[in-house]
Amino acid sequence: MVIKKIAILFSGTGSNLEKLLAFLHQQTFEHCKIEVVATICNRPNAAGIEKSRAYGIEPIIIDHTRYASREAFDEALVEAIVKSGAELTVLAGFMRFLTPYFTEHIKAINLHPSLLPLFKGGNAIKESFESPMKVAGISIHYVSEELDGGEIIAQRCFEKYEGMPFEDFEAKIHALEHELLPETVKNLLNRN
Ligand code: GAR
């Protein structure tokens, strides 16, 4: 059985990290077994740290505030990922701009809470909620040097209903993320 190794990067709550661990870690599929070999977080107080520990994986903390430049931070990230042996890195709520140094060295995918190419950047949920669009959704894409601009791998959408409260909108986004991200990672790895 082929073992496929992944690394997961996160910054905050870690609800997507948790879904990835629950659905994929040490799970055997038709063509492979998936192992999460590293979880990496840039914020020492992130709630997701405990979620990773609950699966027996001590997160590697790479605190971005301790690095003089984005490049220096990315070098530390790349070193940790390469050392882990991960063939795919999943950005699950990782809230840092990455430099070309990262994208040149690491094959990664990112979860983004909008229907790309609309609403790139850090305010996607609010912007898509406030937009006149009647649908909203989420995207998973390859990470490239362009922010939220790499090739789209998967998307899922829903209809906004009249008077939809922001809390319901946000909850719908997260519910879709929790399904689509593990499923997409599995589909990318579980191939001959
Ligand atoms: C998710 O909604 C994810 O799409 C978003 O951060 C949240 C993390 O939640 N990512 C971005 O906005 C990336 N630009 P989580 O920590 O509970 O998984």
Coordinates of C-alpha atoms and ligand atoms in Angstrom, one line a residue:
M1 CA 0.0 0.0 0.0
V2 CA 1.4 3.4 -1.0
I3 CA 1.6 5.9 1.8
K4 CA 0.8 9.5 0.7
K5 CA 2.1 12.1 3.1
I6 CA 0.6 15.6 3.5
A7 CA 1.3 18.7 5.6
I8 CA -1.4 21.0 6.8
L9 CA -0.9 24.7 7.4
F10 CA -3.3 26.7 9.6
S11 CA -3.5 30.0 11.5
G12 CA -6.6 30.1 13.7
T13 CA -9.6 28.0 14.7
G14 CA -8.5 25.0 12.7
S15 CA -12.0 23.6 12.0
N16 CA -10.8 22.6 8.5
L17 CA -7.6 21.1 10.0
E18 CA -9.8 19.0 12.2
K19 CA -12.0 17.7 9.3
L20 CA -8.8 16.8 7.3
L21 CA -7.4 14.9 10.3
A22 CA -10.7 13.1 11.0
F23 CA -11.4 12.2 7.4
L24 CA -7.9 11.5 6.1
H25 CA -5.2 10.9 8.7
Q26 CA -4.2 7.2 8.8
Q27 CA -7.1 6.3 6.6
T28 CA -6.8 3.8 3.9
F29 CA -8.4 4.3 0.5
E30 CA -8.5 2.3 -2.7
H31 CA -5.0 3.3 -3.9
C32 CA -3.3 4.7 -0.9
K33 CA -3.1 5.3 2.8
I34 CA -2.9 9.0 3.8
E35 CA -0.7 10.2 6.6
V36 CA -0.6 13.8 8.0
V37 CA 3.1 14.1 8.7
A38 CA 3.1 17.7 9.8
T39 CA 0.8 20.4 11.0
I40 CA 2.3 23.9 10.9
C41 CA 0.9 27.0 12.5
N42 CA 2.1 30.6 12.4
R43 CA 0.3 31.7 15.6
P44 CA 1.4 30.3 18.9
N45 CA -2.1 30.8 20.5
A46 CA -4.2 29.4 17.7
A47 CA -7.1 27.2 18.8
G48 CA -6.3 24.7 16.1
I49 CA -3.1 23.7 18.0
E50 CA -5.2 21.6 20.5
K51 CA -7.2 20.1 17.6
S52 CA -4.0 18.8 16.1
R53 CA -2.8 17.5 19.5
A54 CA -6.0 15.6 19.8
Y55 CA -4.9 13.5 16.9
G56 CA -1.4 12.9 18.4
I57 CA 0.3 15.4 16.1
E58 CA 2.3 18.1 17.8
P59 CA 2.1 21.2 15.6
I60 CA 5.3 22.9 14.5
I61 CA 4.9 26.6 15.4
I62 CA 6.6 29.0 13.1
D63 CA 5.7 32.4 14.4
H64 CA 5.9 34.9 11.6
T65 CA 6.5 37.8 14.0
R66 CA 9.9 36.3 14.7
Y67 CA 11.1 36.6 11.2
A68 CA 12.6 39.8 9.7
S69 CA 11.1 39.3 6.2
R70 CA 8.4 37.3 4.4
E71 CA 11.2 35.4 2.6
A72 CA 12.9 34.4 5.8
F73 CA 9.6 33.1 7.2
D74 CA 8.9 31.2 4.0
E75 CA 12.4 29.7 4.1
A76 CA 11.5 28.3 7.6
L77 CA 8.2 27.0 6.3
V78 CA 9.8 25.3 3.3
E79 CA 12.5 23.7 5.4
A80 CA 9.9 22.2 7.8
I81 CA 7.7 20.9 5.0
V82 CA 10.6 19.4 3.1
K83 CA 11.9 17.8 6.3
S84 CA 8.4 16.3 6.9
G85 CA 8.5 14.4 3.6
A86 CA 5.0 15.7 2.6
E87 CA 4.3 15.5 -1.1
L88 CA 1.3 17.8 -0.9
T89 CA 0.7 20.7 1.4
V90 CA -2.8 21.9 2.3
L91 CA -3.4 25.5 3.3
A92 CA -6.4 25.2 5.6
G93 CA -7.1 28.7 6.9
F94 CA -3.4 29.7 6.6
M95 CA -3.5 33.5 6.6
R96 CA -0.2 34.6 5.3
F97 CA 0.9 35.9 1.9
L98 CA 3.4 33.6 0.5
T99 CA 6.5 34.6 -1.6
P100 CA 7.7 33.0 -4.8
Y101 CA 10.3 31.1 -2.7
F102 CA 7.5 29.1 -1.2
T103 CA 5.6 28.5 -4.4
E104 CA 8.8 27.5 -6.2
H105 CA 9.6 24.8 -3.6
I106 CA 6.3 23.5 -2.4
K107 CA 3.3 21.9 -4.2
A108 CA 0.4 23.3 -2.3
I109 CA -3.4 23.8 -2.5
N110 CA -5.4 26.5 -0.7
L111 CA -9.0 26.7 0.5
H112 CA -10.6 30.0 -0.2
P113 CA -14.1 31.0 1.0
S114 CA -15.4 32.5 -2.3
L115 CA -16.1 31.5 -5.8
L116 CA -12.8 32.5 -7.3
P117 CA -11.8 34.4 -9.3
L118 CA -14.2 36.6 -7.4
F119 CA -13.4 38.1 -3.9
K120 CA -9.7 37.3 -3.6
G121 CA -7.9 38.2 -0.4
G122 CA -8.7 38.2 3.3
N123 CA -12.2 39.5 3.4
A124 CA -13.9 37.1 1.0
I125 CA -16.8 36.0 3.2
K126 CA -17.9 39.5 4.0
E127 CA -17.4 40.7 0.4
S128 CA -19.4 37.9 -1.2
F129 CA -22.1 38.3 1.5
E130 CA -22.4 42.0 0.7
S131 CA -22.2 41.6 -3.1
P132 CA -25.4 41.7 -5.2
M133 CA -24.7 38.1 -6.3
K134 CA -27.4 35.5 -5.7
V135 CA -25.0 32.7 -5.2
A136 CA -21.9 32.2 -3.1
G137 CA -19.4 29.4 -2.5
I138 CA -15.9 28.2 -1.9
S139 CA -12.9 27.2 -4.0
I140 CA -9.9 25.0 -3.7
H141 CA -7.0 25.9 -6.0
Y142 CA -3.3 25.3 -6.5
V143 CA -1.1 27.9 -4.8
S144 CA 0.8 30.0 -7.2
E145 CA 2.8 33.2 -6.9
E146 CA -0.4 35.2 -7.5
L147 CA -2.6 35.6 -4.4
D148 CA -5.7 33.2 -4.7
G149 CA -4.9 33.0 -8.4
G150 CA -3.6 29.5 -9.1
E151 CA -5.5 26.9 -11.1
I152 CA -8.9 26.0 -9.6
I153 CA -9.3 22.4 -8.6
A154 CA -12.8 22.3 -7.1
Q155 CA -15.7 24.6 -6.2
R156 CA -19.0 24.3 -4.5
C157 CA -21.8 26.9 -4.3
F158 CA -25.2 27.7 -2.8
E159 CA -28.0 30.2 -3.3
K160 CA -28.3 33.1 -1.0
Y161 CA -31.9 33.4 0.2
E162 CA -33.7 36.7 0.7
G163 CA -32.7 38.3 4.1
M164 CA -30.1 35.5 4.8
P165 CA -28.4 36.5 8.1
F166 CA -24.6 36.8 7.9
E167 CA -24.2 34.1 10.6
D168 CA -26.1 31.6 8.4
F169 CA -24.2 32.6 5.3
E170 CA -20.9 32.1 7.1
A171 CA -22.0 28.7 8.6
K172 CA -23.0 27.6 5.1
I173 CA -19.5 28.5 3.8
H174 CA -17.8 26.5 6.5
A175 CA -20.2 23.5 6.1
L176 CA -19.3 23.3 2.4
E177 CA -15.5 23.7 3.2
H178 CA -15.7 20.9 5.7
E179 CA -17.0 18.5 3.1
L180 CA -15.1 19.7 0.0
L181 CA -11.6 20.0 1.3
P182 CA -11.1 16.5 2.7
E183 CA -12.9 15.1 -0.4
T184 CA -10.7 17.0 -2.8
V185 CA -7.4 16.1 -1.0
K186 CA -8.5 12.5 -1.1
N187 CA -9.3 12.7 -4.8
L188 CA -5.9 14.3 -5.6
L189 CA -4.0 11.6 -3.7
N190 CA -6.1 8.5 -4.2
R191 CA -4.9 7.8 -7.8
N192 CA -2.9 5.1 -9.4
Ligands
GAR1 C1 -11.8 29.2 6.3 O1 -13.1 29.8 6.1 C2 -10.9 29.4 5.0 O2 -11.7 29.3 3.8 C3 -10.4 30.8 5.3 O3 -10.1 30.8 6.6 C4 -11.1 30.0 7.3 C5 -10.3 29.1 8.3 O4 -11.2 28.5 9.2 N1 -9.2 31.0 4.5 C6 -9.0 32.2 3.9 O5 -9.7 33.1 4.0 C7 -7.7 32.2 3.0 N2 -7.6 33.4 2.3 P1 -10.7 27.3 10.1 O6 -9.4 27.8 10.9 O7 -11.8 27.1 11.1 O8 -10.4 26.2 9.3

